[in-house]
Amino acid sequence: AELEAQKQELLQLNNEFLITLHDLEDRLIEKISCSGDDILGDRSLIESLEQMKATSLELEAKVEAARDTERAINAVRDEYRGVAVRGSLLYFLLDGLHKIEYMYQFSLGAFIGVFNRGLDLAEASDDPAERLAALTRHATYTTFNYVRRGLFERHKLIFATQLCLAVMEAAGEMDPAQLAFLLRGPQEHSLALPPAEWIPQPTWAHVLELALLPTFEKLPADIDSGIKRWKEWADME
C-alpha cells in the first residue's frame, strides 16, 4: 500500500511537471509573437526567456528524477509479485470449493483479511528473497488453516491435495503425465501376473503402467527384488 501511494504521488507530480512545461512553452510562444520585429532588443523578453529556460531545465531534471524513482518503485514491487501470484492462486482455489460442497462459500473481503493477517505474521528480513519466502509461507499457511477449520473432515485432505498440486504446478514442479496418472489411473491394463500373491493383479497392472513414466522406470524391478520390504510397507497401511 505504501509503494502504491508513492507511485500515485509520483504520477501526480509528473503530470504537474508536464503541465507546467507546456504552460512555459505557450507563454514563450506568446511573448515572441508579441515582441515585434526587434526580438534581441526586447530586454524583458530576453530575461523572460532566460528564466523560462532555467525553469524548464529544472522541471526536466525533476521529471527524470521522478521517472528514476518510479522505476525503482516498480522494481521493488516486482520483487513481491510472487506473493500476489500466490494470493491469486489461493483465492481461486477457495472460490472453487463450492463444487465440492455448496456451503463452502468464501467472500473476497474475508479472504483479503485472512491473507493480510498471514502477511503480518511473516518474519522481517533485509534479504528480499528471505522476506518473499516468509510472506508467501505465512500467507499460505494462514489461509489454509482458516479454510481447513470450515471444512468437513472428509474434505480436508482433498483441499490440502488441491493446494499442493496448484502450488507445484505454478512453480513448474508438476509433471503433467504424473498428475494425469494420479487423477485418472492407467489407461491400459496389463494382464501380467504379480511377483507375489499378496499383490492384487489390478494393483500390479497399475505399477507396470506407472513404470512407463520418468522416475518410476525401476519400480517393478525394485518391488520384485525387495518383495519382503515392500510387504512390510504394504502391511503398514
Short mmCIF file of C-alpha atoms in Angstrom, two decimals:
data_model
loop_
_atom_site.label_atom_id
_atom_site.label_comp_id
_atom_site.label_asym_id
_atom_site.label_seq_id
_atom_site.Cartn_x
_atom_site.Cartn_y
_atom_site.Cartn_z
CA ALA A 1 0.00 0.00 0.00
CA GLU A 2 2.87 2.37 0.82
CA LEU A 3 4.59 1.68 -2.51
CA GLU A 4 1.32 2.18 -4.36
CA ALA A 5 0.77 5.53 -2.60
CA GLN A 6 4.29 6.65 -3.56
CA LYS A 7 3.69 5.60 -7.16
CA GLN A 8 0.42 7.55 -7.35
CA GLU A 9 2.12 10.61 -5.83
CA LEU A 10 4.90 10.41 -8.42
CA LEU A 11 2.38 10.11 -11.23
CA GLN A 12 0.62 13.24 -9.97
CA LEU A 13 3.94 15.14 -9.73
CA ASN A 14 4.90 14.02 -13.23
CA ASN A 15 1.59 15.29 -14.59
CA GLU A 16 2.04 18.62 -12.81
CA PHE A 17 5.59 19.00 -14.18
CA LEU A 18 4.44 18.27 -17.72
CA ILE A 19 1.57 20.74 -17.45
CA THR A 20 3.98 23.42 -16.17
CA LEU A 21 6.37 22.75 -19.06
CA HIS A 22 3.51 23.04 -21.52
CA ASP A 23 2.43 26.35 -19.96
CA LEU A 24 6.00 27.68 -20.23
CA GLU A 25 6.09 26.80 -23.92
CA ASP A 26 2.77 28.56 -24.52
CA ARG A 27 3.95 31.68 -22.66
CA LEU A 28 7.20 31.69 -24.64
CA ILE A 29 5.36 31.49 -27.95
CA GLU A 30 3.01 34.26 -26.84
CA LYS A 31 5.86 36.59 -25.79
CA ILE A 32 7.76 36.00 -29.04
CA SER A 33 4.67 36.68 -31.13
CA CYS A 34 4.02 39.96 -29.26
CA SER A 35 7.62 41.17 -29.15
CA GLY A 36 7.65 42.94 -32.50
CA ASP A 37 10.47 42.93 -35.04
CA ASP A 38 13.39 43.63 -32.69
CA ILE A 39 13.41 40.49 -30.56
CA LEU A 40 17.04 40.91 -29.45
CA GLY A 41 16.39 44.44 -28.30
CA ASP A 42 13.49 43.47 -26.05
CA ARG A 43 15.24 43.16 -22.70
CA SER A 44 12.19 41.90 -20.80
CA LEU A 45 11.70 39.19 -23.40
CA ILE A 46 15.35 38.10 -23.12
CA GLU A 47 15.08 37.98 -19.32
CA SER A 48 11.85 36.02 -19.56
CA LEU A 49 13.47 33.58 -21.99
CA GLU A 50 16.39 33.02 -19.61
CA GLN A 51 14.04 32.49 -16.69
CA MET A 52 11.87 30.09 -18.67
CA LYS A 53 14.95 28.17 -19.84
CA ALA A 54 16.19 27.75 -16.26
CA THR A 55 12.73 26.72 -15.06
CA SER A 56 12.37 24.29 -17.96
CA LEU A 57 15.74 22.64 -17.22
CA GLU A 58 14.83 22.37 -13.55
CA LEU A 59 11.47 20.77 -14.34
CA GLU A 60 13.03 18.36 -16.83
CA ALA A 61 15.52 17.28 -14.16
CA LYS A 62 12.66 16.73 -11.71
CA VAL A 63 10.72 14.74 -14.31
CA GLU A 64 13.73 12.49 -14.94
CA ALA A 65 14.32 12.06 -11.19
CA ALA A 66 10.65 11.13 -10.76
CA ARG A 67 10.96 8.58 -13.55
CA ASP A 68 14.03 7.06 -11.88
CA THR A 69 12.13 6.83 -8.60
CA GLU A 70 9.17 5.26 -10.39
CA ARG A 71 11.45 2.64 -11.97
CA ALA A 72 12.92 1.87 -8.53
CA ILE A 73 9.43 1.50 -7.05
CA ASN A 74 8.38 -0.79 -9.89
CA ALA A 75 11.49 -2.92 -9.33
CA VAL A 76 10.62 -3.31 -5.64
CA ARG A 77 7.02 -4.16 -6.49
CA ASP A 78 8.18 -6.79 -8.97
CA GLU A 79 10.23 -8.46 -6.24
CA TYR A 80 7.00 -9.17 -4.37
CA ARG A 81 4.95 -10.18 -7.40
CA GLY A 82 5.28 -13.81 -6.30
CA VAL A 83 3.21 -13.05 -3.20
CA ALA A 84 0.45 -11.59 -5.38
CA VAL A 85 0.57 -14.68 -7.61
CA ARG A 86 0.19 -16.93 -4.55
CA GLY A 87 -2.71 -14.81 -3.34
CA SER A 88 -4.48 -15.17 -6.69
CA LEU A 89 -3.88 -18.93 -6.65
CA LEU A 90 -5.30 -19.27 -3.13
CA TYR A 91 -8.39 -17.19 -3.80
CA PHE A 92 -9.44 -19.01 -6.95
CA LEU A 93 -8.82 -22.32 -5.17
CA LEU A 94 -11.17 -21.21 -2.39
CA ASP A 95 -13.67 -19.89 -4.90
CA GLY A 96 -13.92 -23.36 -6.47
CA LEU A 97 -14.59 -25.25 -3.23
CA HIS A 98 -18.34 -24.85 -3.70
CA LYS A 99 -18.05 -27.55 -6.37
CA ILE A 100 -17.25 -30.00 -3.56
CA GLU A 101 -19.89 -28.71 -1.15
CA TYR A 102 -22.26 -25.84 -1.89
CA MET A 103 -21.96 -24.41 1.63
CA TYR A 104 -18.24 -23.67 1.10
CA GLN A 105 -18.59 -20.01 0.16
CA PHE A 106 -15.77 -17.51 0.80
CA SER A 107 -16.07 -13.79 0.10
CA LEU A 108 -13.21 -11.80 -1.39
CA GLY A 109 -13.27 -9.42 1.58
CA ALA A 110 -12.87 -12.26 4.09
CA PHE A 111 -10.05 -13.78 2.04
CA ILE A 112 -8.16 -10.47 1.85
CA GLY A 113 -8.43 -10.08 5.62
CA VAL A 114 -7.04 -13.57 6.27
CA PHE A 115 -4.32 -13.21 3.63
CA ASN A 116 -3.18 -9.86 5.09
CA ARG A 117 -3.13 -11.40 8.56
CA GLY A 118 -0.71 -14.01 7.25
CA LEU A 119 1.48 -11.28 5.74
CA ASP A 120 1.62 -9.52 9.11
CA LEU A 121 2.93 -12.72 10.74
CA ALA A 122 5.88 -13.04 8.34
CA GLU A 123 9.35 -12.56 9.80
CA ALA A 124 11.19 -9.38 8.84
CA SER A 125 14.37 -9.75 6.81
CA ASP A 126 16.78 -7.50 4.94
CA ASP A 127 17.19 -10.22 2.31
CA PRO A 128 14.41 -9.76 -0.31
CA ALA A 129 14.43 -13.50 -1.14
CA GLU A 130 14.02 -14.49 2.51
CA ARG A 131 11.34 -11.87 3.04
CA LEU A 132 9.44 -13.05 -0.04
CA ALA A 133 9.63 -16.68 1.11
CA ALA A 134 8.39 -15.74 4.60
CA LEU A 135 5.47 -13.70 3.23
CA THR A 136 4.44 -16.48 0.86
CA ARG A 137 4.77 -19.20 3.50
CA HIS A 138 2.81 -17.42 6.24
CA ALA A 139 0.08 -16.17 3.90
CA THR A 140 -0.40 -19.67 2.51
CA TYR A 141 -0.40 -21.40 5.91
CA THR A 142 -2.74 -18.85 7.50
CA THR A 143 -5.20 -19.14 4.63
CA PHE A 144 -5.01 -22.95 4.70
CA ASN A 145 -5.77 -23.04 8.45
CA TYR A 146 -8.65 -20.61 8.03
CA VAL A 147 -10.27 -22.71 5.31
CA ARG A 148 -9.49 -26.06 6.97
CA ARG A 149 -11.49 -25.18 10.07
CA GLY A 150 -14.60 -24.72 7.97
CA LEU A 151 -14.39 -27.99 6.03
CA PHE A 152 -15.88 -31.38 6.76
CA GLU A 153 -13.25 -33.91 7.80
CA ARG A 154 -13.67 -35.88 4.58
CA HIS A 155 -12.88 -32.80 2.51
CA LYS A 156 -9.75 -31.59 4.32
CA LEU A 157 -7.39 -33.96 2.50
CA ILE A 158 -8.98 -33.01 -0.83
CA PHE A 159 -8.33 -29.33 -0.18
CA ALA A 160 -4.75 -29.99 1.01
CA THR A 161 -4.08 -32.03 -2.14
CA GLN A 162 -5.57 -29.35 -4.38
CA LEU A 163 -3.40 -26.71 -2.70
CA CYS A 164 -0.20 -28.77 -3.01
CA LEU A 165 -0.84 -29.59 -6.67
CA ALA A 166 -1.71 -25.97 -7.50
CA VAL A 167 1.47 -24.67 -5.83
CA MET A 168 3.63 -27.28 -7.56
CA GLU A 169 2.05 -26.57 -10.93
CA ALA A 170 2.55 -22.81 -10.54
CA ALA A 171 6.22 -23.43 -9.68
CA GLY A 172 6.69 -25.67 -12.72
CA GLU A 173 7.39 -28.68 -10.49
CA MET A 174 4.46 -30.81 -11.64
CA ASP A 175 4.82 -33.39 -14.40
CA PRO A 176 1.51 -33.34 -16.33
CA ALA A 177 1.81 -37.06 -17.15
CA GLN A 178 2.29 -37.96 -13.49
CA LEU A 179 -0.63 -35.76 -12.46
CA ALA A 180 -2.85 -37.38 -15.09
CA PHE A 181 -1.89 -40.83 -13.78
CA LEU A 182 -2.61 -39.76 -10.21
CA LEU A 183 -6.06 -38.43 -11.11
CA ARG A 184 -7.19 -40.99 -13.71
CA GLY A 185 -5.01 -44.05 -13.23
CA PRO A 186 -3.72 -46.23 -16.07
CA GLN A 187 -5.40 -46.09 -19.46
CA GLU A 188 -4.40 -49.67 -20.35
CA HIS A 189 -4.44 -52.66 -18.01
CA SER A 190 -1.71 -55.28 -18.23
CA LEU A 191 -2.61 -58.94 -17.58
CA ALA A 192 0.86 -59.80 -16.28
CA LEU A 193 0.90 -61.76 -13.03
CA PRO A 194 2.29 -60.03 -9.91
CA PRO A 195 5.51 -61.32 -8.31
CA ALA A 196 3.73 -62.19 -5.04
CA GLU A 197 0.28 -63.47 -4.09
CA TRP A 198 -0.39 -60.58 -1.72
CA ILE A 199 -0.24 -58.08 -4.62
CA PRO A 200 -3.63 -57.89 -6.41
CA GLN A 201 -3.35 -58.22 -10.18
CA PRO A 202 -5.01 -54.82 -10.87
CA THR A 203 -2.50 -53.17 -8.48
CA TRP A 204 0.40 -54.79 -10.33
CA ALA A 205 -1.08 -53.61 -13.62
CA HIS A 206 -1.01 -50.07 -12.19
CA VAL A 207 2.63 -50.49 -11.19
CA LEU A 208 3.58 -51.59 -14.70
CA GLU A 209 1.76 -48.64 -16.23
CA LEU A 210 3.40 -46.25 -13.76
CA ALA A 211 6.80 -47.60 -14.79
CA LEU A 212 6.27 -46.05 -18.23
CA LEU A 213 6.66 -42.61 -16.68
CA PRO A 214 10.03 -40.98 -15.93
CA THR A 215 11.34 -41.58 -12.37
CA PHE A 216 9.33 -44.79 -11.96
CA GLU A 217 11.05 -46.98 -14.58
CA LYS A 218 12.74 -49.20 -11.96
CA LEU A 219 9.72 -49.57 -9.67
CA PRO A 220 8.60 -53.07 -10.86
CA ALA A 221 12.16 -54.43 -10.62
CA ASP A 222 12.58 -52.87 -7.17
CA ILE A 223 9.36 -54.47 -5.93
CA ASP A 224 10.36 -57.82 -7.42
CA SER A 225 13.82 -57.80 -5.83
CA GLY A 226 12.68 -56.43 -2.48
CA ILE A 227 9.38 -58.22 -2.11
CA LYS A 228 9.77 -58.68 1.68
CA ARG A 229 10.47 -54.99 2.25
CA TRP A 230 7.50 -53.96 0.14
CA LYS A 231 5.28 -56.48 2.01
CA GLU A 232 6.21 -54.79 5.30
CA TRP A 233 5.37 -51.42 3.80
CA ALA A 234 2.03 -52.66 2.47
CA ASP A 235 1.09 -54.14 5.86
CA MET A 236 1.57 -50.72 7.44
CA GLU A 237 -1.41 -49.35 5.51
#
